[in-house]
Coordinates of C-alpha atoms in Angstrom, one line a residue:
Chain A
X1 CA 19.3 151.2 16.4
X2 CA 16.0 149.6 15.9
X3 CA 13.3 150.3 18.5
X4 CA 10.9 147.8 19.7
X5 CA 7.4 148.9 20.8
X6 CA 5.7 147.3 23.8
X7 CA 2.4 148.0 25.4
X8 CA 1.8 147.4 29.0
X9 CA -1.3 146.2 30.7
X10 CA -2.6 149.8 31.3
X11 CA -2.2 150.8 27.7
X12 CA 1.0 152.7 28.0
X13 CA 3.4 152.3 25.1
X14 CA 7.2 152.2 25.4
X15 CA 9.9 152.1 22.9
X16 CA 12.9 150.0 23.8
X17 CA 16.2 149.8 22.1
X18 CA 16.5 146.4 20.4
X19 CA 19.5 145.2 22.4
X20 CA 17.7 146.0 25.6
X21 CA 14.5 144.4 24.5
X22 CA 16.4 141.3 23.7
X23 CA 17.6 141.0 27.3
X24 CA 14.0 139.8 28.0
X25 CA 13.8 136.2 27.0
X26 CA 10.0 136.5 26.6
X27 CA 10.2 139.5 24.3
X28 CA 13.1 137.9 22.3
X29 CA 11.0 134.8 21.8
X30 CA 8.1 136.7 20.3
X31 CA 10.4 138.8 18.2
X32 CA 11.9 135.7 16.7
X33 CA 8.5 134.7 15.6
X34 CA 7.2 138.1 14.4
X35 CA 8.2 141.3 12.7
X36 CA 9.9 143.9 14.7
X37 CA 7.3 146.4 13.5
X38 CA 4.5 144.9 15.6
X39 CA 3.7 146.2 19.0
X40 CA 4.3 143.6 21.6
X41 CA 1.5 143.4 24.1
X42 CA 2.6 142.8 27.7
X43 CA -0.6 142.2 29.6
X44 CA 1.2 141.1 32.7
X45 CA 3.4 144.1 32.9
X46 CA 2.3 147.4 34.5
X47 CA 3.7 150.7 33.2
X48 CA 5.5 151.5 36.5
X49 CA 7.3 148.2 36.3
X50 CA 8.4 149.0 32.7
X51 CA 9.7 152.3 33.9
X52 CA 11.8 150.6 36.6
X53 CA 13.1 148.1 34.1
X54 CA 14.1 150.8 31.7
X55 CA 15.7 152.7 34.6
X56 CA 17.8 149.6 35.3
X57 CA 19.0 149.2 31.8
X58 CA 19.8 152.9 31.5
X59 CA 21.8 152.8 34.7
X60 CA 23.7 149.7 33.6
X61 CA 24.6 151.3 30.3
X62 CA 25.8 154.3 32.2
X63 CA 28.0 152.2 34.4
X64 CA 29.3 150.1 31.6
X65 CA 30.4 153.2 29.8
X66 CA 31.9 154.6 32.9
X67 CA 33.8 151.6 34.0
X68 CA 34.3 149.9 30.6
X69 CA 33.0 146.6 32.0
X70 CA 30.3 144.6 30.3
X71 CA 28.0 143.9 33.3
X72 CA 25.4 142.2 31.2
X73 CA 27.8 139.6 30.0
X74 CA 29.1 138.9 33.5
X75 CA 25.7 137.8 34.7
X76 CA 27.0 136.6 37.9
X77 CA 28.2 137.7 41.3
X78 CA 27.2 140.7 43.3
X79 CA 26.2 143.7 41.3
X80 CA 26.5 147.4 41.2
X81 CA 25.7 148.6 44.7
X82 CA 25.3 152.0 43.3
X83 CA 22.2 151.2 41.4
X84 CA 21.0 148.7 43.9
X85 CA 20.8 151.3 46.6
X86 CA 18.8 153.5 44.3
X87 CA 16.4 150.7 43.5
X88 CA 16.1 149.9 47.1
X89 CA 15.1 153.3 48.4
X90 CA 11.8 153.8 46.5
X91 CA 10.5 150.3 46.2
X92 CA 8.1 149.1 48.9
X93 CA 8.1 145.4 49.8
X94 CA 4.9 144.9 47.8
X95 CA 6.3 146.7 44.8
X96 CA 9.5 144.8 44.9
X97 CA 7.5 141.6 45.1
X98 CA 5.5 142.5 42.0
X99 CA 8.5 143.6 40.1
X100 CA 10.2 140.4 40.9
X101 CA 7.4 138.5 39.4
X102 CA 7.3 140.6 36.3
X103 CA 11.0 140.4 35.7
X104 CA 10.8 136.6 36.0
X105 CA 7.9 136.6 33.6
X106 CA 9.9 138.7 31.1
X107 CA 13.0 136.5 31.6
X108 CA 15.5 139.2 32.4
X109 CA 18.0 137.1 34.2
X110 CA 20.4 139.7 35.3
X111 CA 17.8 142.0 36.8
X112 CA 16.1 139.0 38.4
X113 CA 19.2 138.0 40.3
X114 CA 19.7 141.6 41.6
X115 CA 16.1 141.8 42.7
X116 CA 16.4 138.5 44.5
X117 CA 19.4 139.7 46.4
X118 CA 17.4 142.8 47.3
X119 CA 14.5 140.7 48.4
X120 CA 16.7 138.4 50.5
X121 CA 18.4 141.4 52.1
X122 CA 15.0 142.7 53.2
X123 CA 13.7 139.3 54.3
X124 CA 16.6 137.8 56.2
X125 CA 15.9 139.8 59.4
X126 CA 12.2 139.2 59.5
X127 CA 10.2 137.2 62.0
X128 CA 8.3 134.2 60.7
X129 CA 5.0 136.0 61.1
X130 CA 6.1 139.0 59.0
X131 CA 7.5 136.7 56.4
X132 CA 4.1 135.0 56.1
X133 CA 2.4 138.3 55.8
X134 CA 4.8 139.6 53.2
X135 CA 4.4 136.6 50.9
X136 CA 0.8 135.9 51.7
X137 CA 1.6 132.4 52.7
X138 CA -0.9 130.1 54.4
X139 CA 0.0 129.1 57.9
X140 CA -0.7 125.3 58.0
X141 CA 1.1 124.0 61.0
X142 CA -0.7 122.9 64.1
X143 CA 0.5 124.5 67.3
X144 CA 2.1 121.2 68.3
X145 CA 3.9 120.8 65.0
X146 CA 5.2 124.3 65.1
X147 CA 6.4 124.0 68.6
X148 CA 8.3 120.9 67.7
X149 CA 10.2 122.6 64.9
X150 CA 10.8 125.7 67.0
X151 CA 12.4 123.5 69.6
X152 CA 14.7 121.8 67.1
X153 CA 15.8 125.2 65.8
X154 CA 15.5 127.3 68.9
X155 CA 18.8 129.0 68.1
X156 CA 17.3 130.3 64.9
X157 CA 14.7 132.2 66.8
X158 CA 17.2 134.1 69.0
X159 CA 18.1 137.6 68.0
X160 CA 17.6 141.3 69.0
X161 CA 14.9 142.0 66.4
X162 CA 13.2 138.6 66.1
X163 CA 12.7 137.5 69.7
X164 CA 9.0 137.2 70.2
Chain B
X1 CA -1.0 148.4 58.0
X2 CA -3.6 148.6 55.3
X3 CA -2.9 146.0 52.8
X4 CA -4.1 145.9 49.3
X5 CA -5.9 142.7 50.3
X6 CA -8.6 144.8 51.7
X7 CA -9.2 146.6 48.4
X8 CA -8.9 143.5 46.2
X9 CA -10.2 140.5 48.0
X10 CA -8.8 137.2 46.7
X11 CA -11.4 135.2 45.1
X12 CA -10.3 131.7 45.9
X13 CA -13.0 130.0 43.8
X14 CA -11.8 131.7 40.8
X15 CA -8.3 130.6 41.4
X16 CA -9.2 127.0 41.6
X17 CA -11.3 126.7 38.4
X18 CA -8.7 126.9 35.6
X19 CA -11.0 126.8 32.7
X20 CA -13.1 129.6 33.7
X21 CA -10.1 131.7 34.4
X22 CA -8.6 130.9 31.0
X23 CA -11.8 132.0 29.3
X24 CA -12.1 135.0 31.5
X25 CA -8.6 136.1 30.5
X26 CA -9.2 135.6 26.8
X27 CA -12.2 137.7 27.0
X28 CA -10.4 140.4 28.9
X29 CA -7.5 140.3 26.5
X30 CA -9.9 140.6 23.5
X31 CA -11.6 143.6 25.0
X32 CA -8.3 145.1 25.9
X33 CA -6.9 144.9 22.5
X34 CA -10.0 146.3 20.9
X35 CA -10.6 149.1 23.3
X36 CA -7.1 150.2 23.9
X37 CA -7.7 153.4 22.0
X38 CA -10.3 154.3 24.6
X39 CA -8.0 153.6 27.6
X40 CA -6.7 156.5 29.4
X41 CA -2.9 156.7 29.2
X42 CA -1.4 156.6 32.7
X43 CA 0.5 159.8 33.4
X44 CA 3.9 158.4 34.3
X45 CA 5.0 161.6 35.9
X46 CA 2.6 160.9 38.8
X47 CA 4.1 157.5 39.3
X48 CA 7.7 158.3 39.0
X49 CA 7.9 161.5 40.9
X50 CA 6.5 160.3 44.2
X51 CA 8.9 159.3 46.8
X52 CA 7.4 155.9 47.2
X53 CA 6.0 154.2 44.1
X54 CA 2.5 153.4 45.1
X55 CA 1.0 150.2 43.8
X56 CA -0.8 151.7 40.9
X57 CA -4.3 150.4 40.3
X58 CA -3.8 146.7 40.1
X59 CA -7.3 145.9 39.1
X60 CA -6.2 146.3 35.5
X61 CA -6.6 142.7 34.6
X62 CA -7.2 140.6 37.7
X63 CA -8.9 142.7 40.3
X64 CA -7.0 140.8 43.0
X65 CA -4.4 141.1 45.7
X66 CA -1.1 141.6 43.8
X67 CA 0.5 139.0 45.9
X68 CA -1.9 136.5 44.5
X69 CA -1.6 137.7 41.0
X70 CA -1.6 134.7 38.7
X71 CA -0.2 134.3 35.3
X72 CA -2.7 133.8 32.6
X73 CA -2.9 130.2 31.6
X74 CA -3.4 130.8 28.0
X75 CA -2.5 134.0 26.3
X76 CA -3.6 134.4 22.7
X77 CA -1.1 131.9 21.3
X78 CA -0.1 133.8 18.2
X79 CA 1.5 136.4 20.4
X80 CA 3.7 134.1 22.5
X81 CA 4.3 130.9 20.7
X82 CA 6.8 129.5 23.3
X83 CA 4.9 130.0 26.5
X84 CA 6.8 130.5 29.6
X85 CA 3.8 130.5 31.9
X86 CA 3.2 128.0 34.5
X87 CA -0.3 127.2 35.6
X88 CA -1.4 129.5 38.4
X89 CA 2.1 130.5 39.2
X90 CA 1.9 132.8 42.1
X91 CA 4.3 135.4 43.3
X92 CA 5.4 133.3 46.3
X93 CA 6.5 130.6 43.8
X94 CA 8.8 133.1 42.1
X95 CA 10.2 134.0 45.5
X96 CA 10.7 130.4 46.4
X97 CA 12.2 129.5 43.1
X98 CA 14.6 132.4 43.0
X99 CA 15.0 134.5 46.1
X100 CA 15.2 132.0 49.0
X101 CA 18.6 130.8 47.8
X102 CA 20.0 134.1 48.7
X103 CA 19.1 133.9 52.4
X104 CA 21.5 132.8 55.1
X105 CA 21.1 129.5 57.0
X106 CA 19.8 131.0 60.2
X107 CA 16.9 132.9 58.5
X108 CA 16.1 129.8 56.5
X109 CA 16.0 127.5 59.5
X110 CA 13.6 130.0 61.1
X111 CA 11.5 130.1 57.9
X112 CA 11.0 126.4 58.0
X113 CA 8.1 127.3 60.3
X114 CA 6.5 129.6 57.8
X115 CA 4.5 126.7 56.4
X116 CA 4.9 123.1 55.4
X117 CA 5.7 123.8 51.8
X118 CA 8.5 126.0 52.8
X119 CA 9.8 123.4 55.2
X120 CA 9.9 120.7 52.6
X121 CA 11.5 123.1 50.1
X122 CA 14.2 124.3 52.4
X123 CA 14.9 120.8 53.6
X124 CA 15.5 119.4 50.1
X125 CA 19.0 118.6 49.1
X126 CA 18.7 120.6 45.9
X127 CA 17.8 123.6 47.8
X128 CA 20.9 123.3 50.1
X129 CA 23.0 122.9 47.0
X130 CA 21.6 126.0 45.4
X131 CA 21.8 128.1 48.6
X132 CA 25.4 127.1 49.0
X133 CA 26.1 128.3 45.5
X134 CA 24.0 131.5 45.8
X135 CA 24.7 132.7 49.4
X136 CA 28.3 133.8 49.8
X137 CA 28.2 136.6 52.3
X138 CA 30.6 136.5 55.2
X139 CA 28.2 136.0 58.1
X140 CA 30.5 136.3 61.0
X141 CA 33.9 135.2 62.4
X142 CA 34.7 132.1 64.3
X143 CA 37.1 133.0 67.1
X144 CA 39.4 131.0 69.3
X145 CA 42.0 131.9 71.8
X146 CA 44.7 129.2 72.4
X147 CA 43.4 126.7 74.9
X148 CA 39.8 128.0 74.8
X149 CA 36.7 126.7 73.1
X150 CA 35.7 128.2 69.7
X151 CA 33.1 130.9 69.7
X152 CA 31.2 132.8 67.0
X153 CA 30.9 136.5 66.4
X154 CA 27.9 137.1 64.2
X155 CA 27.7 140.1 61.8
X156 CA 23.9 140.2 62.2
X157 CA 22.4 138.3 65.0
X158 CA 19.0 137.9 63.5
X159 CA 20.1 136.6 60.2
X160 CA 23.4 134.8 60.8
X161 CA 24.0 132.2 63.4
X162 CA 24.7 128.6 64.3
X163 CA 23.3 126.2 66.9
X164 CA 26.6 125.5 68.7
X165 CA 29.4 128.0 68.5
X166 CA 31.7 125.9 70.6
X167 CA 31.4 123.1 68.0
X168 CA 30.4 120.7 70.7
X169 CA 28.9 118.3 68.2
X170 CA 32.4 117.2 67.2
X171 CA 33.6 114.1 69.0
X172 CA 36.7 115.8 70.4
X173 CA 37.8 119.3 71.4
X174 CA 39.3 121.0 68.4
X175 CA 41.5 123.8 67.3
X176 CA 40.1 125.9 64.5
X177 CA 42.3 125.9 61.5
X178 CA 40.6 127.3 58.4
X179 CA 37.2 128.0 56.8
X180 CA 35.9 128.4 53.3
X181 CA 32.4 129.1 51.9
X182 CA 30.5 127.4 54.7
X183 CA 32.9 124.6 55.5
X184 CA 35.1 124.7 58.6
X185 CA 38.3 122.8 59.0
X186 CA 39.5 121.9 62.6
X187 CA 42.1 119.8 64.1
X188 CA 41.7 117.5 67.0
X189 CA 43.4 118.7 70.2
X190 CA 44.3 115.2 71.1
X191 CA 45.3 113.7 67.8
X192 CA 47.4 116.0 65.7
X193 CA 46.8 114.0 62.6
X194 CA 43.0 114.2 62.8
X195 CA 41.4 116.9 60.7
X196 CA 37.7 117.5 60.8
X197 CA 35.6 119.1 58.0
X198 CA 32.3 120.3 59.3
X199 CA 29.3 122.6 58.7
X200 CA 28.3 124.1 62.0
X201 CA 24.8 124.8 60.8
X202 CA 23.6 121.3 60.2
X203 CA 26.3 119.9 62.5
X204 CA 27.5 117.4 59.9
X205 CA 31.1 116.5 60.0
X206 CA 33.6 114.1 58.8
X207 CA 37.1 113.2 59.9
X208 CA 39.7 113.0 57.2
X209 CA 42.1 110.0 56.8
X210 CA 45.5 110.6 58.2
X211 CA 47.9 112.4 56.0
X212 CA 50.9 110.5 54.7
X213 CA 53.4 113.1 56.0
X214 CA 53.9 114.7 59.3
X215 CA 52.6 118.2 59.3
X216 CA 54.6 119.7 62.2
X217 CA 52.7 122.3 64.2
X218 CA 55.2 125.0 63.7
X219 CA 56.2 124.2 60.2
X220 CA 52.9 123.7 58.4
X221 CA 49.9 125.7 57.2
X222 CA 46.6 124.6 55.8
X223 CA 44.2 126.1 53.4
X224 CA 40.7 124.8 52.5
X225 CA 39.6 125.1 48.9
X226 CA 35.9 124.8 48.4
X227 CA 34.2 126.5 45.5
X228 CA 30.5 126.0 45.3
X229 CA 29.3 125.8 41.8
X230 CA 26.1 124.9 40.0
X231 CA 27.7 121.6 39.0
X232 CA 29.5 120.8 42.3
X233 CA 26.5 119.0 43.7
X234 CA 28.5 116.8 46.0
X235 CA 30.3 119.8 47.5
X236 CA 33.8 118.6 46.6
X237 CA 36.7 120.4 48.3
X238 CA 40.4 120.1 48.8
X239 CA 42.5 120.7 51.8
X240 CA 46.1 121.7 51.1
X241 CA 48.9 121.5 53.6
X242 CA 52.1 123.3 53.0
X243 CA 54.7 121.8 55.3
X244 CA 58.4 121.9 55.7
X245 CA 60.5 118.9 55.0
X246 CA 64.3 118.5 55.4
X247 CA 65.3 116.4 52.4
X248 CA 69.0 117.1 52.5
X249 CA 70.4 119.9 54.7
X250 CA 68.2 122.2 52.7
X251 CA 64.6 122.4 54.0
X252 CA 61.9 122.7 51.4
X253 CA 58.2 123.3 51.4
X254 CA 56.1 120.4 50.1
X255 CA 52.4 120.4 49.4
X256 CA 50.2 117.6 50.5
X257 CA 46.6 117.7 49.2
X258 CA 43.5 116.0 50.4
X259 CA 40.8 115.6 47.8
X260 CA 37.3 114.8 48.8
X261 CA 36.8 113.2 45.4
X262 CA 39.5 110.6 45.9
X263 CA 39.2 110.7 49.7
X264 CA 42.9 110.5 50.0
X265 CA 46.0 112.5 50.4
X266 CA 48.6 113.0 47.7
X267 CA 51.9 114.8 47.6
X268 CA 52.2 117.4 44.8
X269 CA 55.3 117.1 42.6
X270 CA 56.1 120.8 43.1
X271 CA 58.4 121.6 45.8
X272 CA 59.3 125.1 47.0
X273 CA 62.9 125.8 48.1
X274 CA 62.7 129.6 48.2
X275 CA 64.1 130.8 51.5
X276 CA 61.4 133.5 51.8
X277 CA 58.6 131.0 52.0
X278 CA 60.0 128.7 54.5
X279 CA 58.7 130.3 57.7
X280 CA 55.0 130.0 57.2
X281 CA 52.8 132.3 59.3
X282 CA 49.5 130.7 59.8
X283 CA 46.8 129.1 57.8
X284 CA 45.8 130.5 54.5
X285 CA 43.0 131.6 52.3
X286 CA 41.5 130.4 49.0
X287 CA 40.6 132.7 46.2
X288 CA 39.9 131.9 42.5
X289 CA 41.7 128.6 42.4
X290 CA 44.7 129.7 44.3
X291 CA 45.6 129.4 48.0
X292 CA 47.7 132.0 49.7
X293 CA 49.8 131.8 52.9
X294 CA 51.6 134.6 54.7
X295 CA 55.2 134.0 55.7
X296 CA 57.3 135.6 58.3
X297 CA 59.8 136.8 55.7
X298 CA 57.6 139.5 54.2
X299 CA 56.4 137.2 51.4
X300 CA 53.2 135.4 50.4
X301 CA 53.4 131.8 49.2
X302 CA 50.8 131.1 46.6
X303 CA 49.8 127.7 45.3
X304 CA 47.7 127.2 42.2
X305 CA 45.6 124.1 42.7
X306 CA 44.9 123.4 39.1
X307 CA 48.4 123.7 37.8
X308 CA 50.1 122.8 41.0
X309 CA 52.6 125.5 40.7
X310 CA 53.7 127.8 43.4
X311 CA 54.5 131.5 43.3
X312 CA 55.9 134.1 45.7
X313 CA 54.3 137.5 46.1
X314 CA 55.6 140.2 48.5
X315 CA 53.8 141.6 51.4
X316 CA 53.9 145.3 52.0
X317 CA 57.1 146.4 53.9
X318 CA 55.2 147.5 57.0
X319 CA 53.2 144.3 57.3
X320 CA 52.9 142.6 60.6
X321 CA 50.5 140.7 63.0
X322 CA 48.1 143.7 63.0
X323 CA 47.5 143.4 59.3
X324 CA 45.6 140.7 57.4
X325 CA 45.6 139.0 54.0
X326 CA 42.0 139.0 53.0
X327 CA 39.6 139.2 50.1
X328 CA 37.9 142.4 48.9
X329 CA 35.7 142.7 45.9
X330 CA 36.9 139.3 44.6
X331 CA 40.6 140.3 44.8
X332 CA 43.4 139.5 47.2
X333 CA 44.4 142.4 49.3
X334 CA 46.4 143.2 52.5
X335 CA 44.9 145.5 55.0
X336 CA 47.0 147.3 57.5
X337 CA 46.0 149.6 60.3
X338 CA 48.2 152.7 60.8
X339 CA 48.1 154.9 63.9
X340 CA 49.2 158.5 64.0
X341 CA 48.7 159.9 67.4
X342 CA 45.1 159.4 68.2
X343 CA 43.9 158.9 64.7
X344 CA 43.9 155.7 62.7
X345 CA 43.8 154.9 59.0
X346 CA 43.5 151.7 57.0
X347 CA 46.0 151.0 54.2
X348 CA 44.6 148.7 51.5
X349 CA 47.3 147.0 49.5
X350 CA 46.5 145.0 46.4
X351 CA 47.6 143.7 43.0
X352 CA 50.5 141.3 42.4
X353 CA 52.9 143.7 44.1
X354 CA 50.7 144.5 47.0
X355 CA 51.0 148.2 46.2
X356 CA 49.2 150.7 48.3
X357 CA 45.9 151.3 46.6
X358 CA 43.8 153.2 49.1
X359 CA 44.0 154.9 52.5
X360 CA 40.8 154.9 54.4
X361 CA 40.4 157.0 57.5
X362 CA 39.0 155.2 60.5
X363 CA 36.4 157.3 62.2
X364 CA 36.2 155.5 65.5
X365 CA 34.4 158.3 67.2
X366 CA 33.9 157.6 70.9
X367 CA 36.1 154.6 70.7
X368 CA 39.3 156.6 70.3
X369 CA 40.8 156.8 73.7
X370 CA 43.5 159.0 74.9
X371 CA 45.8 156.1 75.7
X372 CA 46.9 154.0 72.9
X373 CA 44.8 151.0 72.1
X374 CA 46.1 148.0 70.2
X375 CA 44.5 147.5 66.9
X376 CA 44.4 144.5 64.6
X377 CA 42.5 144.1 61.3
X378 CA 40.7 140.7 61.3
X379 CA 39.1 140.5 57.8
X380 CA 37.4 142.4 55.1
X381 CA 33.8 141.3 54.8
X382 CA 31.3 141.7 52.0
X383 CA 33.3 144.3 50.1
X384 CA 32.7 147.4 52.2
X385 CA 33.2 146.5 55.8
X386 CA 36.3 145.6 57.8
X387 CA 36.3 143.7 61.1
X388 CA 38.8 145.1 63.5
X389 CA 39.9 144.1 66.9
X390 CA 40.3 147.4 68.7
X391 CA 41.5 147.1 72.3
X392 CA 39.2 144.5 73.7
X393 CA 36.3 145.1 71.2
X394 CA 35.6 143.5 67.9
X395 CA 34.0 146.1 65.7
X396 CA 32.7 146.2 62.1
X397 CA 33.7 149.3 60.3
X398 CA 31.8 150.2 57.1
X399 CA 34.4 152.0 54.9
X400 CA 31.7 153.7 52.7
X401 CA 29.4 154.9 55.4
X402 CA 32.2 155.4 57.9
X403 CA 30.1 153.8 60.6
X404 CA 31.2 151.6 63.5
X405 CA 29.3 148.8 64.9
X406 CA 30.4 146.9 68.0
X407 CA 30.1 143.2 67.5
X408 CA 31.6 142.0 70.7
X409 CA 32.5 144.0 73.8
X410 CA 35.0 141.9 75.6
X411 CA 37.2 139.3 73.9
X412 CA 36.8 136.4 76.2
X413 CA 40.0 135.0 77.4
X414 CA 43.4 136.3 78.2
X415 CA 43.6 139.6 76.7
X416 CA 46.8 141.4 77.5
X417 CA 47.4 143.6 74.5
X418 CA 50.5 141.7 73.5
X419 CA 50.8 139.7 70.3
X420 CA 52.2 136.5 71.8
X421 CA 50.8 133.2 72.7
X422 CA 47.5 135.0 73.5
X423 CA 47.0 135.7 69.9
X424 CA 43.5 134.6 68.9
X425 CA 42.4 133.1 65.6
X426 CA 39.6 134.7 63.7
X427 CA 38.0 132.9 60.7
X428 CA 35.5 134.6 58.3
X429 CA 32.6 132.2 57.9
X430 CA 29.7 131.9 55.5
X431 CA 26.3 130.8 56.9
X432 CA 25.5 128.1 54.2
X433 CA 23.5 124.9 54.3
X434 CA 26.2 122.8 52.6
X435 CA 26.1 119.1 53.2
X436 CA 29.3 117.5 54.3
X437 CA 28.7 113.8 54.8
X438 CA 29.5 112.0 51.5
X439 CA 27.4 108.9 52.3
X440 CA 24.6 111.3 52.9
X441 CA 25.1 113.0 49.6
X442 CA 25.3 109.7 47.6
X443 CA 22.1 108.5 49.1
X444 CA 20.4 111.7 48.1
X445 CA 22.0 111.7 44.7
X446 CA 20.0 108.6 43.9
X447 CA 17.0 110.9 44.0
X448 CA 16.6 113.3 41.1
X449 CA 18.5 116.3 42.1
X450 CA 16.5 118.6 39.9
X451 CA 13.3 117.9 41.7
X452 CA 12.9 120.9 43.9
X453 CA 10.6 119.2 46.3
X454 CA 12.3 115.9 46.9
X455 CA 11.9 115.4 50.6
X456 CA 14.9 115.2 52.9
X457 CA 14.9 112.2 55.1
X458 CA 16.8 112.7 58.4
X459 CA 20.0 110.8 58.4

C-alpha cells in the first residue's frame, strides 16, 4: 500500500499508510490536489501528536482484525473502552486539549469524537473555577451577575467534590 | 501548579492584529521549509517512553501558551487549497464546538457561570438539541415507592442531577411510569387519564390529551420511545400503551400510540391474542425502534414501532421480580441475580432466546452478611455497571473492575424485604437538556437552528 509522507512542525517525518492518511480530511484534501509523492507539511501538528494519532489507528486496526468489525465505518456511538483507557492514562489535561485541537484541524472525525468523550469525562466533575483554568477562559461576570445565576442553578453547585 | 502560561506568556496584542500575524506566519513557514534540513530531529523515544507525555517545546511556531494556540490564518495556499482554518480559532472554540455536547446537564448548568459566552452557548436551543443527541449516559435512577413522592438516585453527584427530584414542578402529584433518553413519563395520581411528559432538568412539561381507550391500571403497560437524532430537532417521541381489551370472550392486547407529531392517540391495527402476553408485568423499555414489555407468563412482548408488528420472546426460565429486562452495550438483555449460600452471581441472558451468555461473580465484600439479604437487579447502566438493590441499599457494581459503590444507604419508605405492594419502581434516566414544550420549540425554530449562538429567551 502506498505510503504518504508528512512532516510535523518540529521537522519530524512520518510515513502513513494511504488509507489511514485519508482518514484525515485535511490530508485527503491536499492529496486530491497534489501528487502522493510530495511530503505534506503539517505546521500545526507536533510530532508527539502524530505519534498518538498513529497509535490510535494502529490500535483500531488491531481491534478490527480481532473482532471483525469495521469501527471506522461505524463512526458513531461509544467506542473501544480498551483503547480509550490507554489513551487516557498518559495524556495530561493540557496534552489532551492540544491533541483535540490538532485532530479537529486534521479532520479525523472518529478520533475527534473519542477525544471529546474523554475530555467530557474529565471535565464533568470539575468546579467552575478549575474549568476556567483548564480552558483558559476569561471570567467576565460581575459578582452580582454570577451570584444571580448561581442562585437560579443552586442545585448544580451541590456535590461532594464541587461544594465550595 | 506551574502552567505553561508562565513559560510562554500570551501576547494579546499579537492576537488582535490579524495582518501582522499572517505575515509573521508566512515568514516562519518560509524559514521552516528552507531550514528544515538544519532542524534537529526530535528523538521520539524520549517523548513516548515517559509515563506522562510532557508538552514538548511548544514554542516551535508560536511561542505562546498552547491553550491560546491559534490556527494560522493563511497557510501557503498551494499546500492547502481548501482551507479549513477559521480566523483565530482557539482551542476553547474547539472544545465548545465539539466536547461540551458530551457533558451532562448538571455540569452544563454549573458551567453557565464560567463566562458569558459559555452561558449564551449552553442556553442556545441548538446546543440543547446537540447535547440531547450526544449525551446518552444513564445518569441515575428515579425511584418511587407506591404512595410516596419520586426521588432521584444519582450515579455521580457532581455531574448528574436535577433541581427537584420529587418533580414538584408538575401541577399534580404523579406516579412515575417510564423514561427514555432524558424524557420522563408520569401519570397523575388524581386523574388516571392524564399522562405528563417532562424533563426534570429544565422543568418543562406537557400533559398529553386523553387516550381514546381506557388503560386499566392492572391491564396496561406503557413504553416511551424517544430517539434523539441529528434531524429530530423538535424532539419527537411516541408513547405506546399496550392494554387488554375484551372484544368477545377472548381478551386481546391492543396498542394505542400517542405521537407528538400528530399530538393525538391512534389505535394500531395489530392486535395480540397470544395467551402468554396477556398478563403484562409493568412498563417497558425502548431499544432500536422496538418496545419491550415483560409479562407474568415468562414471555416478553415486543412491538416494532415502525412496522407495527408484535412479537413474543421468552424470558429465562428462572426469571422473576429480582431480575430486570435492560439494555447492555446496545442490546436487550435480562439480568438475574443468583444466590448460592453467601455468594452471589449475576446471570446475563441475551439474544432472541434470552440464552445465558455470561455469569459474573458479585464481589460484594463487606456487604455480604451472614443472614440472607434480598437482592434485586434494577438496571444495567453504561455498559459495565449494574445497579442493584441489596437489602436496603442501592449499589452500583462495576462488572469489569469488580468494585462496589453505595449510591443510597436506606431506601426511604416501607422496606420489608417482601416483593409485594411495597415494590418500588426504578427508572434509569439520562441527564439531558431536551426541550419538551412544543410551542417553545416552534418559536425557537423560527430562528436559524444552525446558528450556534442564537440566544435563548426565557419562556
